CSV table of C-alpha atoms and ligand atoms in Angstrom, one decimal:
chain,number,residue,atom,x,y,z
A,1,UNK,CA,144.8,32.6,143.7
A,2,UNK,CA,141.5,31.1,142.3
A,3,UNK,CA,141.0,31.9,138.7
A,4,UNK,CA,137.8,34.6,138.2
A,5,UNK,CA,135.1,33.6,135.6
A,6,UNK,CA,133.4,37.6,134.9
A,7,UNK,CA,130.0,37.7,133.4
A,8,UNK,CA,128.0,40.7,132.4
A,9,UNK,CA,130.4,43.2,131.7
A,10,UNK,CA,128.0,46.6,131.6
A,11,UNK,CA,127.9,50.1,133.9
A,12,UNK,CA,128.9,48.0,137.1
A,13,UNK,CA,130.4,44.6,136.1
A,14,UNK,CA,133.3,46.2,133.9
A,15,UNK,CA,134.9,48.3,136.4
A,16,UNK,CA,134.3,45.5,139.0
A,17,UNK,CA,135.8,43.3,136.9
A,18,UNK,CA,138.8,45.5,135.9
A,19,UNK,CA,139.5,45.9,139.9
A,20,UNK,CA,140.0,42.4,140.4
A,21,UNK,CA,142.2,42.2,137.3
A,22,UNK,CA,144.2,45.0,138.8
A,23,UNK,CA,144.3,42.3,141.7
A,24,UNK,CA,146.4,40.5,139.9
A,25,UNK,CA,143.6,37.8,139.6
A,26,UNK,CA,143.9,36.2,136.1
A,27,UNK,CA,140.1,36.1,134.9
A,28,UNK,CA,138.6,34.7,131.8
A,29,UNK,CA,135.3,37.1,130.7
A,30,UNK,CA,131.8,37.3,128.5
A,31,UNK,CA,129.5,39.3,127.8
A,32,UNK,CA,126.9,39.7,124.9
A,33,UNK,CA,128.4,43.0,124.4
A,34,UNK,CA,131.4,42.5,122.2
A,35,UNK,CA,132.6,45.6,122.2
A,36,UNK,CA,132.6,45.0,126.8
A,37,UNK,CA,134.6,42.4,125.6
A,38,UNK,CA,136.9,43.6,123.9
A,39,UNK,CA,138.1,46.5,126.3
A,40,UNK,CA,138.9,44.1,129.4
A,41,UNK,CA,140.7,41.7,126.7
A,42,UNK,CA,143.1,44.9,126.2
A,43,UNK,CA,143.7,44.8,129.8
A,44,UNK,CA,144.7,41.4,130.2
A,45,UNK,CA,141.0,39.1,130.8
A,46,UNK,CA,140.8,36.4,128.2
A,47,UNK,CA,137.8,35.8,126.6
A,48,UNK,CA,135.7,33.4,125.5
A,49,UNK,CA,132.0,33.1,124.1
A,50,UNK,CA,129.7,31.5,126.5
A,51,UNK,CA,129.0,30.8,130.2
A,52,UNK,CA,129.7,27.6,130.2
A,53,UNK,CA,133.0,28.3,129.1
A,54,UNK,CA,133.5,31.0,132.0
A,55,UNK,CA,132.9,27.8,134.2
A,56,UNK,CA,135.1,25.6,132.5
A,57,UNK,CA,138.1,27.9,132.6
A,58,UNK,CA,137.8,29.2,136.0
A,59,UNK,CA,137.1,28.4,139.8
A,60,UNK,CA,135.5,31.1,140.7
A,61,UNK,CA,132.5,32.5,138.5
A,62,UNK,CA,131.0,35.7,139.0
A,63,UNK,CA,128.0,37.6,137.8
A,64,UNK,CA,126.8,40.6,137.2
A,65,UNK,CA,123.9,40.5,135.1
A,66,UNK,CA,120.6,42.9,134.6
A,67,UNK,CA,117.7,41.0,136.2
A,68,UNK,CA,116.6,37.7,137.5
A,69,UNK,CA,115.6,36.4,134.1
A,70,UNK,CA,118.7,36.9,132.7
A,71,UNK,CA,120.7,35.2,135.3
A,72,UNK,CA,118.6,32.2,135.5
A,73,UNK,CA,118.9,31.9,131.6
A,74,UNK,CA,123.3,32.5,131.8
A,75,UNK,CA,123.1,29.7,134.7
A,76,UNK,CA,120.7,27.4,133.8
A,77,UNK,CA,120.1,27.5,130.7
A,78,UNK,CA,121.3,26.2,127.3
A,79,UNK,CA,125.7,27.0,127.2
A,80,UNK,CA,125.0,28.3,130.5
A,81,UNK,CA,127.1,28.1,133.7
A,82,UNK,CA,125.6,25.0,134.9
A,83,UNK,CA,126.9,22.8,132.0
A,84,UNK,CA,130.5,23.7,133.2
A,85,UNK,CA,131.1,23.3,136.5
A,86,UNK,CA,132.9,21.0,138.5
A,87,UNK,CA,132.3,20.1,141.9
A,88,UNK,CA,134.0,22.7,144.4
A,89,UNK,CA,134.0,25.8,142.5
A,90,UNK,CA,132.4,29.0,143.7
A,91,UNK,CA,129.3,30.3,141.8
A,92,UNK,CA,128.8,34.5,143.2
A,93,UNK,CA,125.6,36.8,141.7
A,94,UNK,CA,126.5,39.8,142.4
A,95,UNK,CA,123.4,41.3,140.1
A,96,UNK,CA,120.3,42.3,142.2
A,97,UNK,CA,117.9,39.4,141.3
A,98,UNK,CA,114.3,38.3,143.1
A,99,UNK,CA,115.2,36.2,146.3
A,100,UNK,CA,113.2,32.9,145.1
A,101,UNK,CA,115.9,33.2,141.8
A,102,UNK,CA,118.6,33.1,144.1
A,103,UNK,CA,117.5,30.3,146.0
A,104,UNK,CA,116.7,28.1,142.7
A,105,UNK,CA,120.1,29.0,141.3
A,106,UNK,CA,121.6,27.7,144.8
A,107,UNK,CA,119.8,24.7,145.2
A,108,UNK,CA,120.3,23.8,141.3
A,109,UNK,CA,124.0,24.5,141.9
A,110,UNK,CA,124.0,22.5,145.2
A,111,UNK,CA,123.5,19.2,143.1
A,112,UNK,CA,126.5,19.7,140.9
A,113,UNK,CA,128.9,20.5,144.3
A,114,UNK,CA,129.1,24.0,143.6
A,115,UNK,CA,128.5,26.3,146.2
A,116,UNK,CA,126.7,29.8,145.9
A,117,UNK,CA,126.6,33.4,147.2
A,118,UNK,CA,124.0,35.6,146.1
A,119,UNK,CA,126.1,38.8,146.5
A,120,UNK,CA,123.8,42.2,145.6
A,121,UNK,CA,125.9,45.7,145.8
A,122,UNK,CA,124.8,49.5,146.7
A,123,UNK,CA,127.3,52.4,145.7
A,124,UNK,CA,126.1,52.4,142.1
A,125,UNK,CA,128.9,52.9,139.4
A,126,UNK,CA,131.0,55.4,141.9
A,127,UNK,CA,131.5,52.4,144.0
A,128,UNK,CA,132.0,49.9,141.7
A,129,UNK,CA,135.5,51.9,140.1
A,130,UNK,CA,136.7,53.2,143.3
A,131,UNK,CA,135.8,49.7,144.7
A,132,UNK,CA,133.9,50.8,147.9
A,133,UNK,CA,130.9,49.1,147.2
A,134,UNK,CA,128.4,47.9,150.0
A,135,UNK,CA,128.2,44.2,149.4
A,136,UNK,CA,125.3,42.0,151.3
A,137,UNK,CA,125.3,38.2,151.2
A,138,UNK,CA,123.6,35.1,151.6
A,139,UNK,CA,125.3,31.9,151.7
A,140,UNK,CA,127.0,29.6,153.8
A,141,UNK,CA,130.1,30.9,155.9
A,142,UNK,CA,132.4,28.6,154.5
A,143,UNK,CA,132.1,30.3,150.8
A,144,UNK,CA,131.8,33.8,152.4
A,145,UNK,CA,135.4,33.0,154.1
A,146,UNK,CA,136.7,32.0,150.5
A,147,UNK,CA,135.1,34.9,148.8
A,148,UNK,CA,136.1,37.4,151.6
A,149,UNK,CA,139.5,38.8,149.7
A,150,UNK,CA,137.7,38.6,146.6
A,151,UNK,CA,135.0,41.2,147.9
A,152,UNK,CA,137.4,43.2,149.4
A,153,UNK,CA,138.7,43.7,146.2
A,154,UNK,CA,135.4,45.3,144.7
A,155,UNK,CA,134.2,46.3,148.2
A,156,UNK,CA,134.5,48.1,151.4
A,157,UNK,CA,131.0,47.4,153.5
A,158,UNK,CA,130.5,43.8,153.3
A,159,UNK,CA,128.4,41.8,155.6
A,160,UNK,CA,127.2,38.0,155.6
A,161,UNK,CA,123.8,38.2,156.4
A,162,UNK,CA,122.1,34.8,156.6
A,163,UNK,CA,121.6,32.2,154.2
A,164,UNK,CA,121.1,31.8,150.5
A,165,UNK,CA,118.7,34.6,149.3
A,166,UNK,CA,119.4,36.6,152.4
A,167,UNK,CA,121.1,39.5,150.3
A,168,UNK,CA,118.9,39.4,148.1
A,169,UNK,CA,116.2,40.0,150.7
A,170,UNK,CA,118.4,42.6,152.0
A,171,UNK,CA,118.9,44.6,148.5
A,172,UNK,CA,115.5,44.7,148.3
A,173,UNK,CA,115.0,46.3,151.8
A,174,UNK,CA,117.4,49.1,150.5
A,175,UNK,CA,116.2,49.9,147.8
A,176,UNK,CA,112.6,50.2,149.1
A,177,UNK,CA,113.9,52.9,151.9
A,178,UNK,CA,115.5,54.4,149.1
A,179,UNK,CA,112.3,55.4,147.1
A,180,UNK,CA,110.0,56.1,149.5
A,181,UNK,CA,112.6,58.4,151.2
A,182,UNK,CA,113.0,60.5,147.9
A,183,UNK,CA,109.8,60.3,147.3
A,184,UNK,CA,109.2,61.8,150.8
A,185,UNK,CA,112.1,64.3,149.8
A,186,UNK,CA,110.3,65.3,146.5
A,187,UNK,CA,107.3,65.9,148.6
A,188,UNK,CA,108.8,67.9,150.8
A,189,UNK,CA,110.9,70.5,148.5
A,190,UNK,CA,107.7,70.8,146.6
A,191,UNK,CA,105.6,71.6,149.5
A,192,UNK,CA,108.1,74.2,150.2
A,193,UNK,CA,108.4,75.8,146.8
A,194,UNK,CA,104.6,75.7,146.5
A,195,UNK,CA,104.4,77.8,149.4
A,196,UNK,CA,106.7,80.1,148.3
A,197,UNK,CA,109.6,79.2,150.8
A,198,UNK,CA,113.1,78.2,149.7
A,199,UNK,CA,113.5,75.1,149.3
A,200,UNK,CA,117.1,75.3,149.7
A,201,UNK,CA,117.1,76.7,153.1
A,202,UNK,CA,114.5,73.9,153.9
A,203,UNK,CA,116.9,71.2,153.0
A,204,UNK,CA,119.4,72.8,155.3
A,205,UNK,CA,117.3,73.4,158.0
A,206,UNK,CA,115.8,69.5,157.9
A,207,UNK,CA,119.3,68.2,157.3
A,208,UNK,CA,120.0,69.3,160.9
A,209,UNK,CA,117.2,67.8,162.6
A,210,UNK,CA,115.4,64.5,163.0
A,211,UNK,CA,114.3,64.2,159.2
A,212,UNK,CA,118.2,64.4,158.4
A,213,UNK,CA,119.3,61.5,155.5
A,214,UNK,CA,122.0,60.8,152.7
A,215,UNK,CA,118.8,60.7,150.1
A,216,UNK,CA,117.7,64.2,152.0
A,217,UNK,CA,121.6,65.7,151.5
A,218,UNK,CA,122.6,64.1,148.0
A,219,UNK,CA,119.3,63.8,145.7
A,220,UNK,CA,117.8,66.6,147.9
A,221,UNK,CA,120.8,68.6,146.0
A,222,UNK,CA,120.2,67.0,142.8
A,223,UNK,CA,116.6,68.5,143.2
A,224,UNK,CA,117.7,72.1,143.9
A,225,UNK,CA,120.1,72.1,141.3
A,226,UNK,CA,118.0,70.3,138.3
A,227,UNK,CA,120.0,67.5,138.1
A,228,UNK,CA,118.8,64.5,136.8
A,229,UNK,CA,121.4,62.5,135.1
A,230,UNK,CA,122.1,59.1,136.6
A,231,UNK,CA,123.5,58.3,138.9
A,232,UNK,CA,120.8,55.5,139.4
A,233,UNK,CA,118.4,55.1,136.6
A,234,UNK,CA,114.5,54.9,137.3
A,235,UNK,CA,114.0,51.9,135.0
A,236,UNK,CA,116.8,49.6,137.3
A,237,UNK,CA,114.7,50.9,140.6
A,238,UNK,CA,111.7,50.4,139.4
A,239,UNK,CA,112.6,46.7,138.3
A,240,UNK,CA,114.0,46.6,142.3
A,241,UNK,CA,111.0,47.5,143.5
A,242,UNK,CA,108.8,44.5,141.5
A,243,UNK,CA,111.3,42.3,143.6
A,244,UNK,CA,110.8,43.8,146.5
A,245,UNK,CA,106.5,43.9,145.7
A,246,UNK,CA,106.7,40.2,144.3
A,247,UNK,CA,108.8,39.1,147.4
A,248,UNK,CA,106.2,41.1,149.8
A,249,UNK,CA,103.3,39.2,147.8
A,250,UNK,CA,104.9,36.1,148.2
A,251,UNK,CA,105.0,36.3,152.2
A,252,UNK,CA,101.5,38.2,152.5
A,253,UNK,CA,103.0,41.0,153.2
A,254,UNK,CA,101.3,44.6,151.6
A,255,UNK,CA,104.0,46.8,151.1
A,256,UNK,CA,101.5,49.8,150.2
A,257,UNK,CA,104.6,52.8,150.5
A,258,UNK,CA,106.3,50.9,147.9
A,259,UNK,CA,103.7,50.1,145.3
A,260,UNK,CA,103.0,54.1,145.4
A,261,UNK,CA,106.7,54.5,144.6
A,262,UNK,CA,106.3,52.1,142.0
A,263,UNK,CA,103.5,53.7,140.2
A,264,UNK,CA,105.1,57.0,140.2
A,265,UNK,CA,107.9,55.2,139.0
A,266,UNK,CA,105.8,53.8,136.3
A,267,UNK,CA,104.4,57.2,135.4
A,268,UNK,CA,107.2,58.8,134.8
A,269,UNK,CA,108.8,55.7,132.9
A,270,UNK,CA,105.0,56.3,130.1
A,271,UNK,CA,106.5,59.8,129.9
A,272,UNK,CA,109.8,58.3,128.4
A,273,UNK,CA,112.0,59.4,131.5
A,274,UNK,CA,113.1,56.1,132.5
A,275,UNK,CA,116.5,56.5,132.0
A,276,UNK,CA,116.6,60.1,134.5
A,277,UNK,CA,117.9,59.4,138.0
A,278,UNK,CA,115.5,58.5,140.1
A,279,UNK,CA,115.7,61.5,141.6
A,280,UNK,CA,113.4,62.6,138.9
A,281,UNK,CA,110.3,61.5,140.7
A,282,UNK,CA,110.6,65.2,141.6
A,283,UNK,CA,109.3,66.2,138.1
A,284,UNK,CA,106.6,64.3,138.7
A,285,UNK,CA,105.7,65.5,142.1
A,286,UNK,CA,106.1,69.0,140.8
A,287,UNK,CA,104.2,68.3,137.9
A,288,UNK,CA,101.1,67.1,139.8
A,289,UNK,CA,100.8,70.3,141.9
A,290,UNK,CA,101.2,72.6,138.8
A,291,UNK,CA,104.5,73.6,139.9
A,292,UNK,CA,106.9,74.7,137.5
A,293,UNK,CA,110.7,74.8,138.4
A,294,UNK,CA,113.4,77.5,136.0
A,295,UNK,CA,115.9,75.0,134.8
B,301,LIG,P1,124.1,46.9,132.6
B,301,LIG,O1,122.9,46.7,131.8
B,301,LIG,O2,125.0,48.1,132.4
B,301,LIG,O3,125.1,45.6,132.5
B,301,LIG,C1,124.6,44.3,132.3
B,301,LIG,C2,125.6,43.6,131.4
B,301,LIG,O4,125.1,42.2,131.2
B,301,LIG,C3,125.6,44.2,129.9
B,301,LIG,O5,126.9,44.4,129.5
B,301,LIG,C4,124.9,43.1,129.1
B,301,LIG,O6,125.4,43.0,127.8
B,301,LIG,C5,125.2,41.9,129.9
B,301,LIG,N1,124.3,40.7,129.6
B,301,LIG,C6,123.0,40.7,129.6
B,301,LIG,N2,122.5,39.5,129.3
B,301,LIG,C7,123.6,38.7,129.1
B,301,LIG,C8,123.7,37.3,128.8
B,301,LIG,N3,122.7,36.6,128.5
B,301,LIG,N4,125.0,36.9,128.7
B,301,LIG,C9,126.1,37.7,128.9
B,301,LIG,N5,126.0,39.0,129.2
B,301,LIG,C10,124.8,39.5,129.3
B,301,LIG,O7,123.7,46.9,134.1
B,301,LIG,P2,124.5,47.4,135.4
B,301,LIG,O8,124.1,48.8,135.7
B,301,LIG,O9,125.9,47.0,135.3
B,301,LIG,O10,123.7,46.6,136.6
B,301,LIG,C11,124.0,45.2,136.8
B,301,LIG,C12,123.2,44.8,138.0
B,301,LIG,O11,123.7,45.5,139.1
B,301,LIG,C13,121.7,45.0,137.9
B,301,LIG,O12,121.0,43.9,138.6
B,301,LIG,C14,121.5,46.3,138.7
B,301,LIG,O13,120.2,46.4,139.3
B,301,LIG,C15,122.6,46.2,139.8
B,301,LIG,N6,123.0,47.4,140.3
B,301,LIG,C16,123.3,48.5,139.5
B,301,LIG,C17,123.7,49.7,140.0
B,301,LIG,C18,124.0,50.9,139.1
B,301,LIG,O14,124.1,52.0,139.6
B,301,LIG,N7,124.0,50.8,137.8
B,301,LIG,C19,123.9,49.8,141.4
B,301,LIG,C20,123.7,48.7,142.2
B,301,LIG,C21,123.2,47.5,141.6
């Protein structure tokens, strides 16, 4: 069994991370957070204090990290992954990162013999403990093959889609259909309150027809019921959706649907409700029409 290198150790990364151990895969860990630290070196991870000694001490390194920033600094920067490695190890992001970060970290890691996956998830913290997440990759098929059991360890959906950057691309496709559908959503059960029609018995009603969706069923619930605890916080989306913009931009492609999302997004991150689910763009629909919803 290849040893696992774990890095980033937060919401998602710990219980992904504590799977794998469950494995039975022996993993070294780090994580700024001490205290992340500390809890999966009580259930058997040792750990050490910097990503180039993840590398050095395992074969397979993994990552799950906040944004594209941060993985470009733990991989190529100072005590960083790429100071480690030895030719033939596996390097797998699993954080959802811009594309053209992917690629660089690839190509950078190309030159020392160590091949990459960029490995994005859906399923959100749900997923990542009962280790059904929807994994999409980019890479070449060879390390898909050798990162196959590994994935099926933290995963249930998981599908190779092209090459490096390719999940990336996909993650961001996802997450775009996912705000402008509850942004639709929102819409919608506004629309219908505003008019004085039940919004509940709307949701039912669409959920048997064409407009029928998970987002409609699930957040159009968290609507009706007030319930905006994440769940998926608006701050991670909105950071998803600059990738998806930036990535747009960078193929002259207008993505105007999304760039409304994100300035909704970015309204109701002013008000201070960036850590809400992102079902919350709700309040801000309501709040527009002078709607106002009893708790
Ligand atoms: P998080 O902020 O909870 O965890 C990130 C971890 O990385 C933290 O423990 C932090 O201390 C650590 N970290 C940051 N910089 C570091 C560094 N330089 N060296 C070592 N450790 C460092 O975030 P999360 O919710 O676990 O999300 C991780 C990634 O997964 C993000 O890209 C996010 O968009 C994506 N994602 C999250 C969800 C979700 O529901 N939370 C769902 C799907 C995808």
């Amino acid at each position: 069994m290849d040893k696992i290198g774990f890095i980033g150790l937060g919401v998602m990364g710990r219980p992904m991370a504590r799977n794998l151990i469950k494995a039975g895969y022996s993993m070294v860990v780090h994580d700024i957070n001490r205290e992340a630290v500390d809890e999966l070196a009580d259930e058997g991870a040792a750990p050490v204090s910097s990503a180039r000694e993840v590398a050095e001490k395992s074969d397979v390194i993994i990552t799950m990290l906040p944004d594209s920033p941060d993985v470009e600094a733990v991989v190529l920067g100072p005590e960083g992954v790429i100071e480690g490695v030895r030719s033939g190890q596996l390097f797998i992001d699993m954080s959802t990162i811009a594309p053209a970060t992917a690629l660089k970290v690839y190509q950078a890691l190309q030159g020392k013999g160590v091949d990459a996956l960029d490995a994005p998830v859906s399923g959100g913290d749900v997923g990542a403990k009962a280790g059904t997440l929807s994994i999409m990759v980019g890479g070449t098929d060879k390390a898909f093959k050798r990162a196959k059991s590994l994935f099926e360890v933290m995963g249930k959906n998981i599908v190779l889609i092209g090459e490096a950057g390719a999940g990336q691309v996909t993650k961001a496709c996802n997450q775009v259909v996912v705000a402008i559908t509850i942004q639709a959503v929102a819409e919608a059960m506004t629309l219908a309150r505003k008019t004085g029609v039940d919004p509940a018995k709307v949701r039912d009603a669409l959920l048997g027809g064409f407009a029928q969706s998970r987002i409609l069923d699930l957040h159009g619930q968290r609507i009706l019921d007030r319930n905006f605890e994440p769940g998926f916080r608006v701050r991670l989306h909105r950071k998803d959706l600059a990738i998806a913009l930036q990535t747009g931009h960078e193929q002259s492609l207008p993505l105007p649907a999304t760039a409304q999302a994100a300035d909704m997004m970015d309204a109701l991150l002013d008000q201070g409700k960036g850590d809400l689910d992102h079902s919350a763009l709700a309040l801000l629909v309501e709040e527009l029409g002078g709607v106002e919803v009893d708790a």
